[in-house]
Coordinates of C-alpha atoms and ligand atoms in Angstrom, one line a residue:
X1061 CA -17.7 16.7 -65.4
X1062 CA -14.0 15.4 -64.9
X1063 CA -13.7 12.0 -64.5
X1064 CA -12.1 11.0 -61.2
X1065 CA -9.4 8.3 -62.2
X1066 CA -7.1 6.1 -60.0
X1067 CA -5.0 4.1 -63.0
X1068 CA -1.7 3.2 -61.3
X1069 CA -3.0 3.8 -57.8
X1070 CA -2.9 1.3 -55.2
X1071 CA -5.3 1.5 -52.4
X1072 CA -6.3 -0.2 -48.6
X1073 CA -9.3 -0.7 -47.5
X1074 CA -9.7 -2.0 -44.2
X1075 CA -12.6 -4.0 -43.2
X1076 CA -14.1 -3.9 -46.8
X1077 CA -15.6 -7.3 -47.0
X1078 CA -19.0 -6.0 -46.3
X1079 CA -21.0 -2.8 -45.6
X1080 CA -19.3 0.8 -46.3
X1081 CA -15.8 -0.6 -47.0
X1082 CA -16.9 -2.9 -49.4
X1083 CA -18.6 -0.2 -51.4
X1084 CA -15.7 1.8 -51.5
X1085 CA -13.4 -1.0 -52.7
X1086 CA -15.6 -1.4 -55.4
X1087 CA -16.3 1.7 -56.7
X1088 CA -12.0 2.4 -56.4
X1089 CA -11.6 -0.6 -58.5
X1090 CA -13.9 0.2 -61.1
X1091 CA -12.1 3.9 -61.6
X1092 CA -9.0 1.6 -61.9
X1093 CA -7.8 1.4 -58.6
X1094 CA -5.7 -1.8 -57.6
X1095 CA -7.7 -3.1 -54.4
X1096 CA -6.4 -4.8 -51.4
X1097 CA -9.4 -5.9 -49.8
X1098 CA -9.1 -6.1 -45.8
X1099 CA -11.3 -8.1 -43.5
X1100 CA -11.0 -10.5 -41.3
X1101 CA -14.7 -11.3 -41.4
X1102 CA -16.2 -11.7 -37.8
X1103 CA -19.0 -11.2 -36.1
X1104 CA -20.5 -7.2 -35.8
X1105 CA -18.8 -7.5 -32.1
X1106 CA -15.7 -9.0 -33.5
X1107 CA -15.9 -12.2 -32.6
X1108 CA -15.1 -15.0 -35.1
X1109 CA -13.6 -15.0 -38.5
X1110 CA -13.6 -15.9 -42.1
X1111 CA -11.9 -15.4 -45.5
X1112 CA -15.1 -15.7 -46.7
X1113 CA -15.9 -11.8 -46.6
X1114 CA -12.9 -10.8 -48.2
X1115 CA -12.7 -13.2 -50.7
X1116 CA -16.0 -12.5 -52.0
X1117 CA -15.0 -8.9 -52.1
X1118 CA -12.4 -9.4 -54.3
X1119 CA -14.3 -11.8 -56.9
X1120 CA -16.8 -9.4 -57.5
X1121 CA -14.2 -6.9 -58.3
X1122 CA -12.0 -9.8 -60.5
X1123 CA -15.5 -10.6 -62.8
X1124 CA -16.0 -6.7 -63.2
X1125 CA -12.2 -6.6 -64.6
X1126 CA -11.2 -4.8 -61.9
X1127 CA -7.4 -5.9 -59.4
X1128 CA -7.6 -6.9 -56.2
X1129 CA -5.9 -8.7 -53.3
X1130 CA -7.5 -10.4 -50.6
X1131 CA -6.1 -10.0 -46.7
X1132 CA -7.8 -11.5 -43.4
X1133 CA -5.5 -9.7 -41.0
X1134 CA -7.0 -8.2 -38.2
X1135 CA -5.9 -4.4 -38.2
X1136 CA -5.4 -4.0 -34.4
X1137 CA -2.0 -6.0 -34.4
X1138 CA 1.1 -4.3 -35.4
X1139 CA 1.6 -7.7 -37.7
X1140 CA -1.5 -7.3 -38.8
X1141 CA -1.1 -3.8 -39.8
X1142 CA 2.5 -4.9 -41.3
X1143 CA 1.0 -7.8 -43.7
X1144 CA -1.9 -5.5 -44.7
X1145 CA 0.9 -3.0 -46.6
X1146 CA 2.7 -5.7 -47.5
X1147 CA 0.0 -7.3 -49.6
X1148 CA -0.1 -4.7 -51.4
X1149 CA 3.3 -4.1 -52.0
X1150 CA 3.7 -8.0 -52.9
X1151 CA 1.1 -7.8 -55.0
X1152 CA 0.7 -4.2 -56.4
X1153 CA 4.6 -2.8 -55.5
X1154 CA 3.4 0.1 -53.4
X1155 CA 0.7 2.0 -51.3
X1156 CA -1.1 5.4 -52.4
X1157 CA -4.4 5.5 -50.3
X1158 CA -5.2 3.7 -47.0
X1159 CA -9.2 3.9 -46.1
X1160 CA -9.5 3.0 -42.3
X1161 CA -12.8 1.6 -42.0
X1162 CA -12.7 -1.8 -40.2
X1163 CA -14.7 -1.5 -37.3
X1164 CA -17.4 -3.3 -34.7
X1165 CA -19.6 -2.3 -31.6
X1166 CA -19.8 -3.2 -28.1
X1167 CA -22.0 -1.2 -26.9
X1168 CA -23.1 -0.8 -23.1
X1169 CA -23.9 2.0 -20.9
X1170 CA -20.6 3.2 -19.1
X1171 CA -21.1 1.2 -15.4
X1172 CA -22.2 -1.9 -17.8
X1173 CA -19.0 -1.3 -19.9
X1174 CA -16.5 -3.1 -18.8
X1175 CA -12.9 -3.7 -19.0
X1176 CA -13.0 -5.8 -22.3
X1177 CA -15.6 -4.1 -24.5
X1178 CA -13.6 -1.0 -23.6
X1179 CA -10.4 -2.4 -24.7
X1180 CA -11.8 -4.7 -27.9
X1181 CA -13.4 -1.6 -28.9
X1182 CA -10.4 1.0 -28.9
X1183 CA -8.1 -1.7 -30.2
X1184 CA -10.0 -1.9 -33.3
X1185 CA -10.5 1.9 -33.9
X1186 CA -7.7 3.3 -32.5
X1187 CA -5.0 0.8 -32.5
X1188 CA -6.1 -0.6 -36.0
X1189 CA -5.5 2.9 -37.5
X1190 CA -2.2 3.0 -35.9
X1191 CA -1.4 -0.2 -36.3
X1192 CA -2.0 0.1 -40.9
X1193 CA -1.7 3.6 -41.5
X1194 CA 2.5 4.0 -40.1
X1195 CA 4.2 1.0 -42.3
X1196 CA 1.6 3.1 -45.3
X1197 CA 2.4 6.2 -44.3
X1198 CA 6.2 5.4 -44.6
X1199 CA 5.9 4.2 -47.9
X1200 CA 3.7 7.4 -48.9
X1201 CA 6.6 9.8 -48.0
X1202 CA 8.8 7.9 -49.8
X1203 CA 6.7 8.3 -52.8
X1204 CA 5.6 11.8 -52.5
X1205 CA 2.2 11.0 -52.5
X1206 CA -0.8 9.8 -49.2
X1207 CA -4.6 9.7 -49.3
X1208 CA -5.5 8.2 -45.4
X1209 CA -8.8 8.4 -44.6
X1210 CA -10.0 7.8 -41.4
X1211 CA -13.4 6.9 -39.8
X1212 CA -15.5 8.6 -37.1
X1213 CA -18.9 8.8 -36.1
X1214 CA -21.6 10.7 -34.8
X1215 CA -20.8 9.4 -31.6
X1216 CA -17.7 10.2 -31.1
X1217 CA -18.2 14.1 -32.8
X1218 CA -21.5 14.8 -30.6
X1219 CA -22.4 11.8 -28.2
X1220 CA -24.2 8.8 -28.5
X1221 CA -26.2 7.0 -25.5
X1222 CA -24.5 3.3 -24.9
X1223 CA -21.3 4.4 -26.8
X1224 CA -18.7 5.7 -24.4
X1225 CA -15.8 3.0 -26.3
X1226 CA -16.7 3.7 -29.3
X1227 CA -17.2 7.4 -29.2
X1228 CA -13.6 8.0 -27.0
X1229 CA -12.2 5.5 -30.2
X1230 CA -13.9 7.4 -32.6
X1231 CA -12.6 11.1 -31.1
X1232 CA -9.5 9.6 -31.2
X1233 CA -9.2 9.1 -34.7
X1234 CA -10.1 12.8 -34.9
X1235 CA -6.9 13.6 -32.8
X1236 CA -4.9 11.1 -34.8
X1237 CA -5.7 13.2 -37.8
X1238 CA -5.4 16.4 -36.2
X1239 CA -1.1 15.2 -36.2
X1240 CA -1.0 13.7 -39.3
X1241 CA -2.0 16.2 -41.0
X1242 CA 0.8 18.4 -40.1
X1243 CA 3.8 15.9 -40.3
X1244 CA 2.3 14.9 -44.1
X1245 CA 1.8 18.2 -45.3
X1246 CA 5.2 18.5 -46.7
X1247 CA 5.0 14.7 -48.1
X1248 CA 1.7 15.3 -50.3
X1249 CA -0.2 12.8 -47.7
X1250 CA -3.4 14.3 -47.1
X1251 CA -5.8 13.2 -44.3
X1252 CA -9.4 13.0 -44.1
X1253 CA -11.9 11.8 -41.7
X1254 CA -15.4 10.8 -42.5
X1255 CA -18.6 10.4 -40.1
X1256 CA -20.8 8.4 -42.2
X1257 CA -24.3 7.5 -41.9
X1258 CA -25.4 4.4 -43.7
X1259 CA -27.3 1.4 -43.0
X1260 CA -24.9 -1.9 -42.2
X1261 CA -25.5 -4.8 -39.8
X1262 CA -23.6 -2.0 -36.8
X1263 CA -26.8 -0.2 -37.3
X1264 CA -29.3 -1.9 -38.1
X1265 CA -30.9 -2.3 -34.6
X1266 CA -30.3 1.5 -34.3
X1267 CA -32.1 3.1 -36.7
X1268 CA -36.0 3.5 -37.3
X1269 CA -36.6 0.7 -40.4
X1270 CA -37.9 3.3 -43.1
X1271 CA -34.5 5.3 -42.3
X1272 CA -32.6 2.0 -42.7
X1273 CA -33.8 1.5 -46.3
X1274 CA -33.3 4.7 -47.4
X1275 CA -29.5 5.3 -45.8
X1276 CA -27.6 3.2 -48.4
X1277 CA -24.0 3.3 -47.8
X1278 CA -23.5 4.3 -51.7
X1279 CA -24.4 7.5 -50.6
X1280 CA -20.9 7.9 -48.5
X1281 CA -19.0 6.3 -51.3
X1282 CA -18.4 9.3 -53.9
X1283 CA -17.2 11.5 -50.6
X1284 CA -14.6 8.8 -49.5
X1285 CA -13.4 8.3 -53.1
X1286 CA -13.1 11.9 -53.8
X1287 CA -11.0 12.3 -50.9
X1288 CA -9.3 9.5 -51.7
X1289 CA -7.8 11.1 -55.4
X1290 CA -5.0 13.3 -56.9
X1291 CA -7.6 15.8 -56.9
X1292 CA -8.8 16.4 -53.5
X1293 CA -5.9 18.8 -52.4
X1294 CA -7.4 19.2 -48.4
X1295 CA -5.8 17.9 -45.6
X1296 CA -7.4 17.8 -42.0
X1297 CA -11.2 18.1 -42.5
X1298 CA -13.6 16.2 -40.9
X1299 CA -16.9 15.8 -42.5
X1300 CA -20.3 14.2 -42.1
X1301 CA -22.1 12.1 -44.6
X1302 CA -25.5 10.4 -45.3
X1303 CA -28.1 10.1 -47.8
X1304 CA -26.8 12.6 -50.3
X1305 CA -25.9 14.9 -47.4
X1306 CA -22.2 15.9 -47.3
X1307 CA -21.0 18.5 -44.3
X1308 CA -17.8 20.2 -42.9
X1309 CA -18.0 19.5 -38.8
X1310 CA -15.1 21.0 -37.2
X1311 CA -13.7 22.1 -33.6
X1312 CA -13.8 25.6 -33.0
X1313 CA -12.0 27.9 -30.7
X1314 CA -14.7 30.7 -29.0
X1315 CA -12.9 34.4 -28.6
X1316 CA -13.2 33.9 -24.9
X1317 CA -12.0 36.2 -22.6
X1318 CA -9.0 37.7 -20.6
X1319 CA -9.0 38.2 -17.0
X1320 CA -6.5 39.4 -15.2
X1321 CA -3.0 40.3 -16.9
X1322 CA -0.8 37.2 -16.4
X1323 CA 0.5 37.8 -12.9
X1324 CA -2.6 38.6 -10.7
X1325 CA -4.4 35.8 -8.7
X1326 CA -7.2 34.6 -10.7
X1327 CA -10.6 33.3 -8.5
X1328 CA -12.7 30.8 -9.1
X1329 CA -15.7 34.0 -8.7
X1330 CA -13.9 35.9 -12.3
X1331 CA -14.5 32.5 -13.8
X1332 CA -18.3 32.5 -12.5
X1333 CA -18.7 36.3 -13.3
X1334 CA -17.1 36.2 -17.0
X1335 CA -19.0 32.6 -17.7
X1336 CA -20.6 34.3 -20.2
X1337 CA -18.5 35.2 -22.1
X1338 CA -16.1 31.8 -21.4
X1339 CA -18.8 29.8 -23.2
X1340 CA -20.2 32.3 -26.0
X1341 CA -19.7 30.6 -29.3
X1342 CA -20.6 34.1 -31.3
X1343 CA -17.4 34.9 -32.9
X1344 CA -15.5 31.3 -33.1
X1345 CA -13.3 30.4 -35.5
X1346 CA -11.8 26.7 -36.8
X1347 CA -7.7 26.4 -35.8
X1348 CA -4.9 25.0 -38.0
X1349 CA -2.7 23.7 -35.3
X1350 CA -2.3 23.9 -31.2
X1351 CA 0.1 26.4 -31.7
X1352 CA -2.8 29.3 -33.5
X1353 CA -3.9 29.1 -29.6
X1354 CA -0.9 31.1 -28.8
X1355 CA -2.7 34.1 -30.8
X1356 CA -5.8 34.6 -28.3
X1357 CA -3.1 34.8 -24.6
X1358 CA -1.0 37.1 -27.0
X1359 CA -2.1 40.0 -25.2
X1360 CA -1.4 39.0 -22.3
X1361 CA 1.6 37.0 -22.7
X1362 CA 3.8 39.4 -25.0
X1363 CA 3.3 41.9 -22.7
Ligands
NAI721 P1 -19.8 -3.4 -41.1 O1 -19.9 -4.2 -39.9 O2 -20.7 -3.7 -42.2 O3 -18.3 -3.4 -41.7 C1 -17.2 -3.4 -40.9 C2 -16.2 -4.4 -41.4 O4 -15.0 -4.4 -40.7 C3 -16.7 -5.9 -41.3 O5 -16.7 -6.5 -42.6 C4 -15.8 -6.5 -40.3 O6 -15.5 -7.9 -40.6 C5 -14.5 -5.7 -40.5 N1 -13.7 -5.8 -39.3 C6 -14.0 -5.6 -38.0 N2 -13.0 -5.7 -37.2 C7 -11.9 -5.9 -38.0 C8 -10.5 -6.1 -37.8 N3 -10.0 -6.1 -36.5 N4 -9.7 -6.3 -38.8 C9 -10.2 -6.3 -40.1 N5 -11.5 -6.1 -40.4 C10 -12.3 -6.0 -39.4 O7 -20.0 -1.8 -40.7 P2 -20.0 -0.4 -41.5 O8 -21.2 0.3 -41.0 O9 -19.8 -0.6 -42.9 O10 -18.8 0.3 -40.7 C11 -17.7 0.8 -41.4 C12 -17.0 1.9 -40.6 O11 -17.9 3.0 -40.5 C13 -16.8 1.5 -39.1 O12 -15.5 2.0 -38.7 C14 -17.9 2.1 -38.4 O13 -17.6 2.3 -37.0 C15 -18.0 3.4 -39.2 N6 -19.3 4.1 -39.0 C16 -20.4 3.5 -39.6 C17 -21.6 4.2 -39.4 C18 -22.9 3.8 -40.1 O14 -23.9 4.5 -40.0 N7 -22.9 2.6 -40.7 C19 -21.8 5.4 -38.6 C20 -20.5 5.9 -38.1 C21 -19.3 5.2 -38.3

């Protein structure tokens, strides 16, 4: 087997002073990756703060003889995001990988969800991504060479009960990627999104205990640090992961249907009579961009 190295790489991980994040920053290190270690170490809703989390972190990677740099910015500030890459170029000269994995949970059902779970929720998803993967992603074209990895969930791919912030954050992400993907293609930055399954303190009072035991986030670590290396050469795949379990989940396009022949009045009754064939999934295929679309009106509109 070909060992997967990262000597001379410099990687981000966001949020890695505990649960899935801190795994990965580990494992990075000790294929000789130079770490900086993210977290601003609150509470599971957010709350609070400590360089404790980070620091820790980065010790354990220090005694293994591993590099790292400890930052307690939070990633949902544009300074924040700023001061992340700029830790590691202060301390490491440069940016190769960003893993965006800080995260925490409000959850509610959507009447109960109001305006500030909503918007501490997206901020850290959404906004965090935004907010450390552009000053990275500018220094990655520069150097002809990105690994961003992004992080969804369950929820956000196929619904989750209590979770409407977190899934519309999560989707996001997906949508984020979806762009990205296309205006780094021609910079070597490839982007990745994972929906892990693991047990952390965000799901610990969501999963049956004898699943929690077994669900160890060590199990999403080889996935994320595969993507995360000169030899992963795939761009804009979304995949699910969890105890030894590793998937391609993707958005599909059905063949649909075409009524009428882009002049004539359409009714609302075509739409009820062709349903059928609207929703059937039979013959669906995976799309590159918005544009691959086009293909299935083509009939209609090069006519
Ligand atoms: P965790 O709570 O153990 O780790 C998240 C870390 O992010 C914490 O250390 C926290 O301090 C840090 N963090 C939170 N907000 C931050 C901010 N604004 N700036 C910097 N750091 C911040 O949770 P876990 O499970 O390891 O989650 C990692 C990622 O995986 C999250 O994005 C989560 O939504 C996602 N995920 C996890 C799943 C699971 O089964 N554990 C399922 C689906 C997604």
């Amino acid at each position: 087997m070909a060992e997967i190295k990262f000597d001379g790489r410099v990687a981000i991980v966001t949020g890695a002073g505990a649960g899935l994040g801190k795994t990965y920053a580990l494992d990075l290190a000790k294929r000789g990756c130079k770490v900086v270690v993210n977290d601003l170490g609150g509470a599971r809703d957010g709350t609070g703060g400590s360089k404790s989390a980070a620091d820790a972190v980065v010790d354990e990677i220090k005694a293994a003889g591993g590099e790292a740099a400890p930052n307690y910015d939070n990633v949902a500030t544009i300074d924040g995001g700023e001061n992340i890459v700029k830790t590691a170029v202060d301390n490491f000269g440069k940016v190769d990988i960003v893993i965006n994995n800080a995260g925490i949970l409000r959850d509610k059902s959507f009447l109960k969800m109001e305006e500030g779970m909503w918007d501490a929720v997206m901020a850290v998803h959404l906004r965090g991504a935004y907010c450390v993967t552009r000053p990275a992603y500018a220094l990655m074209r520069e150097n002809n060479f990105g690994r961003i990895i992004f992080t969804t969930s369950g929820a956000g791919l196929y619904g989750n009960f209590g979770q409407s912030n977190y899934s519309a954050a999560k989707m996001g992400l997906v949508g984020l990627m979806n762009t990205l993907k296309l205006e780094g293609a021609k910079y070597n930055v490839l982007v990745n999104t994972i929906a892990p399954v693991a047990a952390s303190r965000l799901t610990e009072d969501v999963m049956p205990p004898e699943f929690f035991e077994k669900l160890k986030p060590e199990f999403i670590t080889p996935l994320v640090v595969y993507l995360s290396s000169e030899e992963n050469k795939d761009s804009g795949y979304v995949f699910n992961a969890g105890i030894g379990w590793y998937s391609r989940t993707a958005i599909m396009i059905g063949e649909g249907t075409i009524i009428g022949d882009g002049k004539k009045e359409i009714k609302a009754e075509e739409i009820m009579d062709n349903w059928g064939k609207i929703t059937d999934m039979s013959k669906a295929k995976e799309t590159q961009s918005v544009q691959d679309t086009f293909a299935y009106m083509m009939p209609v509109l090069s006519k």
